[in-house]
């Protein structure tokens, strides 16, 4: 068992086999994403009942909540990939870290936009300085900082190492920032899904939400592999295996 | 084998060197203070001279100005040493780099952070802050500005080799300053509202301890990456 895992890591650590394997699984990931998301959207927008308090406008949670979860998850995954790349100097891990940043920033941006669209009917204003929206905004700045640092350094190895360190510093700081913002202001409605034993959300509303959540995870997996593949092909353009691929195309 | 005494000696010598260098560039040392005073002056001009409004926004204004002044002044922390090769010698030195970084940041704080703190009550008075709030302001600045220098040093370490560092640094460093801003400005506002503020002070103190123990390590790693 251990040996298989070890072999798998060695395999995935080499850009060449990563390229081959990623190429095979990306279509599957995207297919699962499409299936889950379309079902989730159908159940959420058509089948699920209207909320007795918020009316139809609550349906934006099927986008807002999963994207907000993804925005935080991706930052952590990015930091983990960056740490792996920093410590063991694995090119594939570096590529996954830098491929994650734009996707994470996009999810954060969508979470902010949908949050503000939701805020208009609920709070009567486009933007409220509420704890979670503000945290998302700061998270967006952290993503921008990461991407800006990476873009500013020309040498890809140094860029990867420097931005990895920044991602680690960011991960250490995110809880501090999050709780300080939380303490600073709490106006947002309480969590409705995280109560494991008895969620205060109806099952007909919960199912589409979960489908969307898993769908977005598959989207991230597919998108990050595709982007990382592209980055690796670009960085390895002078090696034989890339030249072979180009020659065969 | 490096004895403890030689480490202390090295730290002391580095501290003296830094202070001497700052003394010889007196004008540069005064720049952050000038910036701080001017930024604070702009707010009453831009918002309103009404003393009630000024009193409400004073903690935020003074803290934001201090934050920006600290970030801008950090630009010189490693730049000169990087350009003349001193930084390389520090990295190669037999003494632990985090310690040397800590000394450098401390020296920098002495010449750029401390003047701001000494000057802040005066600006507080001009913004109609009551006396108790001035006291809290000074305490929060004493606890908070070293955190700004320590955390900012990480960003400076990462960008030291880049010619176009300036605006990038603000993107890297300012989000990390947010907790300090929230608790410090919150404590000053709390004093004016007669609320207990000991919690915020304790949190600021613990953030300071965290920054002293972790930030120099991250800064050292950043410098090693930048130097290559």
Tab-separated table of C-alpha atoms in Angstrom:
chain	number	residue	atom	x	y	z
A	1	UNK	CA	0.000	0.000	0.000
A	2	UNK	CA	2.666	2.456	1.141
A	3	UNK	CA	4.769	1.546	-1.834
A	4	UNK	CA	1.935	2.228	-4.265
A	5	UNK	CA	1.387	5.653	-2.738
A	6	UNK	CA	5.084	6.358	-2.901
A	7	UNK	CA	5.274	5.294	-6.515
A	8	UNK	CA	2.267	7.395	-7.321
A	9	UNK	CA	3.927	10.436	-5.780
A	10	UNK	CA	7.060	9.849	-7.793
A	11	UNK	CA	4.956	9.499	-10.901
A	12	UNK	CA	3.007	12.676	-10.231
A	13	UNK	CA	6.193	14.497	-9.300
A	14	UNK	CA	7.565	14.171	-12.788
A	15	UNK	CA	6.156	16.806	-15.155
A	16	UNK	CA	6.056	14.336	-18.008
A	17	UNK	CA	3.842	11.707	-16.369
A	18	UNK	CA	1.815	14.443	-14.678
A	19	UNK	CA	1.071	15.826	-18.112
A	20	UNK	CA	-0.005	12.419	-19.398
A	21	UNK	CA	-2.166	11.509	-16.371
A	22	UNK	CA	-3.695	14.977	-16.040
A	23	UNK	CA	-4.586	14.935	-19.714
A	24	UNK	CA	-6.507	11.712	-19.140
A	25	UNK	CA	-8.456	12.717	-16.028
A	26	UNK	CA	-9.303	16.348	-16.841
A	27	UNK	CA	-12.227	15.455	-19.181
A	28	UNK	CA	-13.685	13.203	-16.461
A	29	UNK	CA	-13.428	15.900	-13.819
A	30	UNK	CA	-15.100	18.434	-16.080
A	31	UNK	CA	-17.822	15.929	-17.005
A	32	UNK	CA	-18.587	15.246	-13.316
A	33	UNK	CA	-18.554	18.992	-12.620
A	34	UNK	CA	-21.047	19.631	-15.427
A	35	UNK	CA	-23.324	16.842	-14.275
A	36	UNK	CA	-23.315	17.855	-10.600
A	37	UNK	CA	-23.670	21.568	-11.301
A	38	UNK	CA	-26.490	21.200	-13.817
A	39	UNK	CA	-28.407	18.885	-11.454
A	40	UNK	CA	-27.699	21.219	-8.557
A	41	UNK	CA	-28.859	24.259	-10.501
A	42	UNK	CA	-32.025	22.486	-11.626
A	43	UNK	CA	-32.879	21.298	-8.115
A	44	UNK	CA	-31.929	24.615	-6.595
A	45	UNK	CA	-33.535	27.030	-9.014
A	46	UNK	CA	-36.585	25.002	-10.111
A	47	UNK	CA	-37.394	22.220	-7.651
A	48	UNK	CA	-36.458	23.681	-4.253
A	49	UNK	CA	-39.289	25.553	-2.505
A	50	UNK	CA	-39.369	29.302	-2.046
A	51	UNK	CA	-38.005	30.481	1.270
A	52	UNK	CA	-40.753	31.704	3.596
A	53	UNK	CA	-38.697	34.664	4.705
A	54	UNK	CA	-36.345	35.631	1.898
A	55	UNK	CA	-38.558	34.680	-1.063
A	56	UNK	CA	-36.889	33.734	-4.324
A	57	UNK	CA	-33.801	35.818	-3.714
A	58	UNK	CA	-32.395	33.239	-1.294
A	59	UNK	CA	-31.623	31.033	-4.321
A	60	UNK	CA	-28.375	32.917	-4.828
A	61	UNK	CA	-26.929	30.835	-1.983
A	62	UNK	CA	-26.513	28.000	-4.490
A	63	UNK	CA	-23.742	30.077	-6.037
A	64	UNK	CA	-22.716	32.331	-3.172
A	65	UNK	CA	-22.102	29.777	-0.429
A	66	UNK	CA	-20.180	27.183	-2.494
A	67	UNK	CA	-17.969	29.866	-4.065
A	68	UNK	CA	-17.240	31.367	-0.650
A	69	UNK	CA	-16.245	27.929	0.652
A	70	UNK	CA	-14.091	27.318	-2.413
A	71	UNK	CA	-12.364	30.666	-2.053
A	72	UNK	CA	-11.024	29.703	1.361
A	73	UNK	CA	-10.353	26.064	0.561
A	74	UNK	CA	-8.312	26.971	-2.510
A	75	UNK	CA	-6.112	29.361	-0.532
A	76	UNK	CA	-5.275	26.569	1.902
A	77	UNK	CA	-4.677	24.047	-0.898
A	78	UNK	CA	-2.519	26.609	-2.683
A	79	UNK	CA	-0.459	27.144	0.450
A	80	UNK	CA	-0.069	23.379	0.930
A	81	UNK	CA	1.041	22.890	-2.688
A	82	UNK	CA	3.393	25.855	-2.366
A	83	UNK	CA	4.881	24.430	0.847
A	84	UNK	CA	5.431	21.055	-0.796
A	85	UNK	CA	7.108	22.814	-3.700
A	86	UNK	CA	9.236	24.918	-1.363
A	87	UNK	CA	10.419	22.011	0.760
A	88	UNK	CA	10.841	19.185	-1.747
A	89	UNK	CA	11.352	21.396	-4.791
A	90	UNK	CA	8.733	19.601	-6.860
A	91	UNK	CA	7.974	21.503	-10.052
A	92	UNK	CA	4.488	20.031	-10.329
A	93	UNK	CA	3.596	21.317	-6.842
A	94	UNK	CA	4.846	24.802	-7.757
A	95	UNK	CA	2.747	24.722	-10.902
A	96	UNK	CA	-0.353	23.626	-8.980
A	97	UNK	CA	0.164	26.412	-6.436
A	98	UNK	CA	0.481	29.123	-9.045
A	99	UNK	CA	-2.341	27.638	-11.115
A	100	UNK	CA	-4.612	27.758	-8.047
A	101	UNK	CA	-4.266	31.490	-7.422
A	102	UNK	CA	-6.320	32.874	-10.350
A	103	UNK	CA	-9.015	30.228	-9.827
A	104	UNK	CA	-9.217	31.034	-6.126
A	105	UNK	CA	-9.307	34.753	-6.845
A	106	UNK	CA	-12.119	34.180	-9.347
A	107	UNK	CA	-14.152	32.215	-6.784
A	108	UNK	CA	-13.534	34.952	-4.211
A	109	UNK	CA	-14.657	37.577	-6.682
A	110	UNK	CA	-17.833	35.642	-7.537
A	111	UNK	CA	-18.530	35.178	-3.829
A	112	UNK	CA	-18.192	38.938	-3.321
A	113	UNK	CA	-20.395	39.830	-6.288
A	114	UNK	CA	-23.123	37.337	-5.373
A	115	UNK	CA	-22.894	38.408	-1.743
A	116	UNK	CA	-23.472	42.005	-2.728
A	117	UNK	CA	-26.321	41.023	-5.096
A	118	UNK	CA	-27.877	39.142	-2.198
A	119	UNK	CA	-27.327	42.075	0.105
A	120	UNK	CA	-29.447	44.405	-2.008
A	121	UNK	CA	-32.812	42.672	-1.347
A	122	UNK	CA	-31.843	41.471	2.149
A	123	UNK	CA	-30.141	44.480	3.693
A	124	UNK	CA	-31.359	47.077	1.205
A	125	UNK	CA	-27.840	48.032	0.165
A	126	UNK	CA	-25.183	46.692	-2.193
A	127	UNK	CA	-22.412	46.632	0.294
A	128	UNK	CA	-22.380	46.192	4.038
A	129	UNK	CA	-19.175	46.153	6.035
A	130	UNK	CA	-20.148	42.871	7.567
A	131	UNK	CA	-17.572	40.458	8.928
A	132	UNK	CA	-17.742	37.745	6.297
A	133	UNK	CA	-17.948	40.012	3.259
A	134	UNK	CA	-15.017	42.011	4.590
A	135	UNK	CA	-13.013	38.829	5.190
A	136	UNK	CA	-13.694	37.754	1.612
A	137	UNK	CA	-12.522	41.135	0.369
A	138	UNK	CA	-9.295	40.818	2.332
A	139	UNK	CA	-8.867	37.293	1.000
A	140	UNK	CA	-9.156	38.721	-2.510
A	141	UNK	CA	-6.347	41.165	-1.666
A	142	UNK	CA	-4.230	38.266	-0.400
A	143	UNK	CA	-4.752	36.444	-3.701
A	144	UNK	CA	-3.853	39.604	-5.608
A	145	UNK	CA	-0.697	40.024	-3.542
A	146	UNK	CA	0.312	36.440	-4.258
A	147	UNK	CA	-0.276	36.820	-7.979
A	148	UNK	CA	1.416	40.230	-8.103
A	149	UNK	CA	4.524	38.921	-6.360
A	150	UNK	CA	4.688	35.980	-8.718
A	151	UNK	CA	4.314	38.246	-11.734
A	152	UNK	CA	6.968	40.670	-10.458
A	153	UNK	CA	9.774	38.106	-10.255
A	154	UNK	CA	11.057	37.008	-13.631
A	155	UNK	CA	12.908	33.858	-12.684
A	156	UNK	CA	10.222	31.134	-12.267
A	157	UNK	CA	12.041	29.189	-9.500
A	158	UNK	CA	12.565	32.298	-7.355
A	159	UNK	CA	9.016	33.456	-8.092
A	160	UNK	CA	7.643	30.116	-6.933
A	161	UNK	CA	9.733	30.093	-3.754
A	162	UNK	CA	9.014	33.707	-2.823
A	163	UNK	CA	5.291	33.413	-3.413
A	164	UNK	CA	5.231	30.104	-1.525
A	165	UNK	CA	6.615	31.894	1.518
A	166	UNK	CA	3.991	34.593	1.106
A	167	UNK	CA	1.253	31.962	0.920
A	168	UNK	CA	2.499	30.391	4.165
A	169	UNK	CA	2.577	33.773	5.898
A	170	UNK	CA	-0.921	34.364	4.545
A	171	UNK	CA	-2.228	31.058	5.894
A	172	UNK	CA	-0.837	31.811	9.347
A	173	UNK	CA	-2.491	35.222	9.218
A	174	UNK	CA	-5.874	34.261	7.787
A	175	UNK	CA	-7.299	33.010	11.117
A	176	UNK	CA	-6.019	36.116	12.901
A	177	UNK	CA	-7.465	38.387	10.226
A	178	UNK	CA	-10.697	36.429	10.136
A	179	UNK	CA	-11.314	36.545	13.867
A	180	UNK	CA	-10.284	40.172	14.159
A	181	UNK	CA	-12.760	41.098	11.438
A	182	UNK	CA	-15.373	38.893	13.109
A	183	UNK	CA	-14.800	40.645	16.409
A	184	UNK	CA	-14.886	43.998	14.650
A	185	UNK	CA	-18.353	43.498	13.285
A	186	UNK	CA	-21.014	40.839	13.210
A	187	UNK	CA	-24.150	41.497	11.248
A	188	UNK	CA	-24.256	38.534	8.917
A	189	UNK	CA	-26.813	35.809	9.546
A	190	UNK	CA	-25.469	32.854	11.520
A	191	UNK	CA	-24.178	29.684	9.882
A	192	UNK	CA	-27.007	27.446	8.764
A	193	UNK	CA	-25.281	24.401	7.345
A	194	UNK	CA	-22.362	23.689	9.657
A	195	UNK	CA	-24.561	22.426	12.502
A	196	UNK	CA	-23.887	18.804	11.751
A	197	UNK	CA	-26.580	17.117	13.842
A	198	UNK	CA	-29.567	19.219	12.861
A	199	UNK	CA	-29.010	21.644	10.016
A	200	UNK	CA	-31.499	24.505	10.069
A	201	UNK	CA	-31.895	24.237	6.315
A	202	UNK	CA	-34.527	22.032	4.701
A	203	UNK	CA	-33.312	18.875	2.993
A	204	UNK	CA	-34.786	19.963	-0.363
A	205	UNK	CA	-32.633	23.079	-0.168
A	206	UNK	CA	-29.601	21.301	1.270
A	207	UNK	CA	-29.261	18.708	-1.499
A	208	UNK	CA	-28.778	21.209	-4.349
A	209	UNK	CA	-26.393	23.196	-2.158
A	210	UNK	CA	-24.260	20.117	-1.540
A	211	UNK	CA	-24.401	19.158	-5.224
A	212	UNK	CA	-23.159	22.619	-6.170
A	213	UNK	CA	-20.427	22.425	-3.528
A	214	UNK	CA	-19.110	19.128	-4.856
A	215	UNK	CA	-19.560	20.279	-8.436
A	216	UNK	CA	-17.351	23.307	-7.814
A	217	UNK	CA	-14.703	21.108	-6.224
A	218	UNK	CA	-14.546	19.049	-9.390
A	219	UNK	CA	-14.389	22.237	-11.420
A	220	UNK	CA	-11.419	23.391	-9.358
A	221	UNK	CA	-9.679	20.032	-9.754
A	222	UNK	CA	-10.168	20.065	-13.513
A	223	UNK	CA	-9.250	23.708	-13.932
A	224	UNK	CA	-6.170	23.571	-11.722
A	225	UNK	CA	-4.825	20.488	-13.504
A	226	UNK	CA	-5.423	22.090	-16.900
A	227	UNK	CA	-3.714	25.320	-15.869
A	228	UNK	CA	-0.826	23.504	-14.191
A	229	UNK	CA	-0.389	21.394	-17.289
A	230	UNK	CA	-0.143	24.516	-19.396
A	231	UNK	CA	2.335	26.137	-17.019
A	232	UNK	CA	4.523	23.034	-16.974
A	233	UNK	CA	4.512	22.712	-20.752
A	234	UNK	CA	5.590	26.338	-20.970
A	235	UNK	CA	8.317	26.021	-18.346
A	236	UNK	CA	9.632	22.753	-19.753
A	237	UNK	CA	9.491	23.865	-23.356
A	238	UNK	CA	13.158	23.134	-23.942
A	239	UNK	CA	13.012	19.524	-22.760
A	240	UNK	CA	12.721	16.554	-25.049
A	241	UNK	CA	9.348	15.306	-23.849
A	242	UNK	CA	7.662	18.597	-24.630
A	243	UNK	CA	9.321	18.721	-28.031
A	244	UNK	CA	8.047	15.185	-28.680
A	245	UNK	CA	4.494	16.251	-27.813
A	246	UNK	CA	4.744	19.229	-30.102
A	247	UNK	CA	6.211	17.113	-32.913
A	248	UNK	CA	3.401	14.536	-32.584
A	249	UNK	CA	0.640	17.099	-32.685
B	1	UNK	CA	31.715	27.079	18.238
B	2	UNK	CA	30.031	30.435	18.625
B	3	UNK	CA	29.628	31.566	22.182
B	4	UNK	CA	26.582	33.384	23.423
B	5	UNK	CA	28.658	36.447	24.185
B	6	UNK	CA	29.831	36.763	20.593
B	7	UNK	CA	26.208	36.633	19.460
B	8	UNK	CA	25.311	39.413	21.857
B	9	UNK	CA	28.344	41.351	20.692
B	10	UNK	CA	27.370	40.916	17.047
B	11	UNK	CA	23.820	42.056	17.752
B	12	UNK	CA	25.084	45.058	19.648
B	13	UNK	CA	27.509	46.024	16.900
B	14	UNK	CA	24.830	45.655	14.269
B	15	UNK	CA	22.496	47.823	16.314
B	16	UNK	CA	25.144	50.513	16.680
B	17	UNK	CA	25.912	50.339	12.965
B	18	UNK	CA	22.266	50.726	12.024
B	19	UNK	CA	21.753	53.662	14.361
B	20	UNK	CA	24.924	55.332	13.108
B	21	UNK	CA	23.813	54.911	9.512
B	22	UNK	CA	20.431	56.407	10.343
B	23	UNK	CA	22.080	59.302	12.125
B	24	UNK	CA	24.106	60.056	9.036
B	25	UNK	CA	20.948	60.086	6.923
B	26	UNK	CA	18.980	62.243	9.321
B	27	UNK	CA	16.745	63.620	6.618
B	28	UNK	CA	15.551	60.170	5.615
B	29	UNK	CA	14.733	59.382	9.219
B	30	UNK	CA	12.488	62.416	9.463
B	31	UNK	CA	10.560	61.566	6.299
B	32	UNK	CA	8.152	59.014	7.819
B	33	UNK	CA	7.338	61.447	10.623
B	34	UNK	CA	6.666	64.225	8.138
B	35	UNK	CA	4.485	61.912	6.104
B	36	UNK	CA	2.570	60.870	9.219
B	37	UNK	CA	1.875	64.465	10.263
B	38	UNK	CA	0.824	65.581	6.790
B	39	UNK	CA	-1.521	62.657	6.213
B	40	UNK	CA	-3.266	63.283	9.525
B	41	UNK	CA	-3.558	66.990	8.685
B	42	UNK	CA	-5.284	66.211	5.401
B	43	UNK	CA	-8.279	64.536	7.028
B	44	UNK	CA	-9.806	67.511	8.859
B	45	UNK	CA	-9.325	69.495	5.648
B	46	UNK	CA	-11.029	66.815	3.608
B	47	UNK	CA	-13.835	65.881	5.985
B	48	UNK	CA	-14.827	68.591	8.406
B	49	UNK	CA	-13.344	70.725	11.183
B	50	UNK	CA	-16.274	69.744	13.388
B	51	UNK	CA	-14.772	68.512	16.658
B	52	UNK	CA	-17.407	65.816	17.231
B	53	UNK	CA	-16.721	64.184	13.835
B	54	UNK	CA	-12.966	64.515	14.268
B	55	UNK	CA	-13.076	62.857	17.663
B	56	UNK	CA	-14.985	59.900	16.225
B	57	UNK	CA	-12.609	59.297	13.344
B	58	UNK	CA	-9.364	60.289	15.072
B	59	UNK	CA	-8.285	56.774	16.222
B	60	UNK	CA	-8.735	55.385	12.731
B	61	UNK	CA	-6.995	58.301	11.041
B	62	UNK	CA	-3.980	58.282	13.319
B	63	UNK	CA	-3.662	54.527	13.067
B	64	UNK	CA	-4.036	54.387	9.292
B	65	UNK	CA	-1.463	57.164	8.939
B	66	UNK	CA	0.921	55.316	11.254
B	67	UNK	CA	0.381	52.140	9.249
B	68	UNK	CA	1.179	53.814	5.942
B	69	UNK	CA	4.148	55.681	7.364
B	70	UNK	CA	5.534	52.462	8.782
B	71	UNK	CA	5.100	50.616	5.504
B	72	UNK	CA	6.691	53.365	3.418
B	73	UNK	CA	9.603	53.794	5.808
B	74	UNK	CA	10.367	50.072	5.667
B	75	UNK	CA	11.369	50.494	2.045
B	76	UNK	CA	14.854	51.455	3.217
B	77	UNK	CA	15.178	48.539	5.665
B	78	UNK	CA	17.071	46.178	3.361
B	79	UNK	CA	17.485	48.181	0.145
B	80	UNK	CA	20.794	49.898	0.931
B	81	UNK	CA	22.295	46.765	2.428
B	82	UNK	CA	21.168	44.769	-0.573
B	83	UNK	CA	22.740	47.177	-3.013
B	84	UNK	CA	26.153	47.412	-1.339
B	85	UNK	CA	26.388	43.700	-0.506
B	86	UNK	CA	26.093	44.024	3.273
B	87	UNK	CA	22.968	41.923	3.227
B	88	UNK	CA	24.846	39.054	1.601
B	89	UNK	CA	27.445	39.243	4.359
B	90	UNK	CA	24.711	39.157	6.993
B	91	UNK	CA	23.178	36.096	5.361
B	92	UNK	CA	26.587	34.403	5.211
B	93	UNK	CA	27.511	35.377	8.759
B	94	UNK	CA	28.003	32.704	11.406
B	95	UNK	CA	25.288	34.254	13.543
B	96	UNK	CA	21.661	33.213	13.161
B	97	UNK	CA	20.012	35.356	10.512
B	98	UNK	CA	16.675	35.725	12.360
B	99	UNK	CA	18.507	37.362	15.248
B	100	UNK	CA	20.267	39.806	12.941
B	101	UNK	CA	16.978	40.563	11.218
B	102	UNK	CA	15.364	41.212	14.589
B	103	UNK	CA	18.147	43.641	15.470
B	104	UNK	CA	17.816	45.450	12.160
B	105	UNK	CA	14.053	45.739	12.518
B	106	UNK	CA	14.428	46.963	16.092
B	107	UNK	CA	16.915	49.626	15.037
B	108	UNK	CA	14.597	50.661	12.259
B	109	UNK	CA	11.659	50.884	14.648
B	110	UNK	CA	13.717	53.032	17.050
B	111	UNK	CA	14.321	55.656	14.391
B	112	UNK	CA	11.044	55.499	12.460
B	113	UNK	CA	8.374	54.087	14.784
B	114	UNK	CA	9.341	55.768	18.019
B	115	UNK	CA	9.235	59.358	16.683
B	116	UNK	CA	5.731	58.672	15.371
B	117	UNK	CA	4.641	57.443	18.790
B	118	UNK	CA	6.168	60.470	20.519
B	119	UNK	CA	4.405	62.777	18.105
B	120	UNK	CA	1.023	61.054	18.140
B	121	UNK	CA	-0.431	62.659	21.322
B	122	UNK	CA	0.041	66.060	19.721
B	123	UNK	CA	-1.931	64.988	16.661
B	124	UNK	CA	-4.486	63.345	18.921
B	125	UNK	CA	-5.022	66.641	20.716
B	126	UNK	CA	-5.442	68.427	17.408
B	127	UNK	CA	-8.154	65.911	16.522
B	128	UNK	CA	-9.921	66.573	19.857
B	129	UNK	CA	-9.093	63.239	21.499
B	130	UNK	CA	-9.702	63.287	25.273
B	131	UNK	CA	-6.744	62.684	27.592
B	132	UNK	CA	-7.558	59.055	28.508
B	133	UNK	CA	-7.839	58.200	24.828
B	134	UNK	CA	-4.410	59.728	24.214
B	135	UNK	CA	-2.972	57.393	26.792
B	136	UNK	CA	-4.566	54.379	25.093
B	137	UNK	CA	-3.358	55.666	21.739
B	138	UNK	CA	0.245	55.724	22.926
B	139	UNK	CA	-0.042	52.269	24.495
B	140	UNK	CA	-1.547	50.744	21.348
B	141	UNK	CA	1.106	52.411	19.197
B	142	UNK	CA	3.842	51.067	21.466
B	143	UNK	CA	2.455	47.548	21.125
B	144	UNK	CA	1.342	47.809	17.507
B	145	UNK	CA	4.037	49.632	15.538
B	146	UNK	CA	6.721	46.988	16.268
B	147	UNK	CA	4.312	44.421	14.789
B	148	UNK	CA	3.987	46.576	11.690
B	149	UNK	CA	7.763	46.745	11.327
B	150	UNK	CA	8.228	43.019	11.931
B	151	UNK	CA	5.483	41.898	9.556
B	152	UNK	CA	6.403	44.513	6.983
B	153	UNK	CA	9.976	43.225	7.018
B	154	UNK	CA	8.729	39.936	5.533
B	155	UNK	CA	7.282	41.801	2.567
B	156	UNK	CA	10.457	43.851	2.206
B	157	UNK	CA	12.547	40.688	2.285
B	158	UNK	CA	10.500	39.209	-0.520
B	159	UNK	CA	10.755	42.279	-2.730
B	160	UNK	CA	14.269	43.464	-1.929
B	161	UNK	CA	15.737	42.292	-5.231
B	162	UNK	CA	13.004	43.885	-7.326
B	163	UNK	CA	13.418	47.296	-8.866
B	164	UNK	CA	9.675	47.890	-8.967
B	165	UNK	CA	8.907	46.977	-5.362
B	166	UNK	CA	7.012	50.037	-4.104
B	167	UNK	CA	3.357	49.462	-4.909
B	168	UNK	CA	3.741	45.712	-4.745
B	169	UNK	CA	4.757	45.963	-1.092
B	170	UNK	CA	1.512	47.679	-0.172
B	171	UNK	CA	-0.415	44.815	-1.720
B	172	UNK	CA	1.659	42.246	0.160
B	173	UNK	CA	1.865	43.922	3.533
B	174	UNK	CA	-1.271	45.983	4.133
B	175	UNK	CA	-3.720	43.041	4.347
B	176	UNK	CA	-1.513	41.579	7.075
B	177	UNK	CA	-1.717	44.852	9.043
B	178	UNK	CA	-5.501	44.663	9.363
B	179	UNK	CA	-5.744	42.854	12.741
B	180	UNK	CA	-3.430	45.388	14.386
B	181	UNK	CA	-5.473	48.250	12.963
B	182	UNK	CA	-8.751	46.741	14.149
B	183	UNK	CA	-7.687	46.065	17.725
B	184	UNK	CA	-5.639	49.216	18.192
B	185	UNK	CA	-8.127	51.686	16.756
B	186	UNK	CA	-10.899	49.735	18.501
B	187	UNK	CA	-9.141	50.138	21.844
B	188	UNK	CA	-8.809	53.908	21.406
B	189	UNK	CA	-12.451	54.270	20.397
B	190	UNK	CA	-13.421	52.007	23.283
B	191	UNK	CA	-11.675	54.276	25.780
B	192	UNK	CA	-13.757	57.211	24.566
B	193	UNK	CA	-16.932	55.139	24.943
B	194	UNK	CA	-15.903	54.155	28.499
B	195	UNK	CA	-15.655	50.498	27.572
B	196	UNK	CA	-13.124	48.069	29.057
B	197	UNK	CA	-10.231	47.794	26.599
B	198	UNK	CA	-7.906	45.444	28.442
B	199	UNK	CA	-8.911	42.631	26.060
B	200	UNK	CA	-7.708	44.490	22.996
B	201	UNK	CA	-4.471	45.437	24.764
B	202	UNK	CA	-3.819	41.792	25.656
B	203	UNK	CA	-4.556	40.697	22.093
B	204	UNK	CA	-2.191	43.341	20.710
B	205	UNK	CA	0.475	42.201	23.150
B	206	UNK	CA	0.063	38.578	22.093
B	207	UNK	CA	0.182	39.536	18.417
B	208	UNK	CA	3.419	41.375	19.210
B	209	UNK	CA	4.895	38.286	20.869
B	210	UNK	CA	3.823	36.140	17.937
B	211	UNK	CA	5.388	38.601	15.501
B	212	UNK	CA	8.662	38.804	17.458
B	213	UNK	CA	9.002	35.037	17.520
B	214	UNK	CA	7.854	34.150	13.992
B	215	UNK	CA	8.335	37.143	11.696
B	216	UNK	CA	12.171	37.208	11.815
B	217	UNK	CA	12.227	33.552	10.741
B	218	UNK	CA	9.960	34.262	7.784
B	219	UNK	CA	11.974	37.371	6.926
B	220	UNK	CA	15.208	35.374	6.956
B	221	UNK	CA	13.691	32.794	4.634
B	222	UNK	CA	12.485	35.601	2.369
B	223	UNK	CA	15.950	37.179	2.277
B	224	UNK	CA	17.589	33.856	1.451
B	225	UNK	CA	15.139	33.386	-1.421
B	226	UNK	CA	15.685	36.916	-2.688
B	227	UNK	CA	19.449	36.651	-2.581
B	228	UNK	CA	19.306	33.200	-4.153
